[in-house]
Amino acid sequence: MKKLSDKQLAYDLDILRHGGPEAVTVFFEMAAKCHDKGGGDEYLRYWVAAASPALPEADRHAILVGLLQNLFGDHEVQLDLRHDEHTLQ
């Protein structure tokens, strides 16, 4: 599996460090490219491990919220409070 070139990675990480909407877009675009490469989770994990520390905290939160909204929009979420445990079903 071919990873990103050092030059491409450095360019993307620079954008991520600046934060904002462009950084979030680059994060998702590169994640999609990693997924499409067919390298399985390994390629995607490589990108997330390299990219997420470069993002400002507010942008990491925005990405997480977006992913959760997408997940919850496609699945019914119920809290099971019978045993003081919160579980997604």
XYZ file of C-alpha atoms in Angstrom:
89
model
C 0.000 0.000 0.000
C 1.434 3.361 -1.012
C 1.242 6.058 1.602
C 1.131 9.784 0.926
C 4.304 11.350 -0.346
C 6.223 13.372 2.220
C 5.599 16.500 0.147
C 1.838 15.927 -0.026
C 1.641 15.079 3.659
C 3.583 18.223 4.630
C 1.305 20.369 2.444
C -1.867 18.857 3.923
C -0.600 19.112 7.498
C 0.199 22.793 6.957
C -3.396 23.412 5.899
C -4.673 21.459 8.887
C -2.532 23.442 11.340
C -4.165 26.669 10.160
C -7.576 25.262 11.004
C -10.947 26.458 9.839
C -13.338 25.177 7.186
C -10.573 24.475 4.669
C -8.751 22.272 7.180
C -11.900 20.282 7.953
C -12.546 19.849 4.224
C -8.976 18.641 3.607
C -9.254 16.212 6.515
C -12.430 14.650 5.080
C -11.194 14.691 1.470
C -7.988 12.890 2.362
C -9.877 10.425 4.550
C -12.127 9.658 1.575
C -9.086 9.199 -0.685
C -7.518 6.848 1.859
C -10.733 4.863 2.021
C -11.001 4.716 -1.776
C -7.414 3.437 -2.131
C -8.651 0.067 -0.930
C -5.962 -0.314 1.718
C -8.523 -1.178 4.345
C -8.413 0.438 7.741
C -4.607 0.620 7.700
C -4.471 3.494 5.200
C -7.261 5.400 6.914
C -5.660 4.898 10.329
C -2.364 6.182 8.924
C -4.065 9.397 7.776
C -5.984 9.922 11.025
C -2.854 9.319 13.128
C -0.885 11.831 11.071
C -3.601 14.427 10.589
C -5.650 14.656 13.763
C -2.836 15.979 16.002
C -2.230 18.784 13.495
C -5.796 20.062 13.698
C -6.719 22.713 16.242
C -8.892 21.299 19.007
C -12.013 23.143 17.820
C -11.702 21.546 14.377
C -11.220 18.067 15.849
C -14.418 18.633 17.800
C -16.250 19.844 14.668
C -15.191 16.684 12.819
C -16.314 14.442 15.660
C -19.671 16.212 15.953
C -20.183 15.918 12.188
C -19.438 12.203 12.264
C -21.800 11.658 15.190
C -24.568 13.648 13.520
C -24.151 11.509 10.423
C -24.245 8.327 12.472
C -27.272 9.372 14.492
C -29.094 10.556 11.393
C -28.896 7.049 9.972
C -29.581 5.058 13.142
C -32.148 5.232 15.894
C -30.467 6.109 19.185
C -31.935 4.882 22.431
C -30.519 5.176 25.919
C -31.017 2.084 28.045
C -31.236 3.353 31.624
C -32.407 0.132 33.289
C -28.991 -0.713 34.749
C -27.529 2.785 34.938
C -25.746 2.069 31.675
C -25.985 4.234 28.610
C -25.856 2.086 25.511
C -26.516 2.769 21.882
C -28.828 0.305 20.251
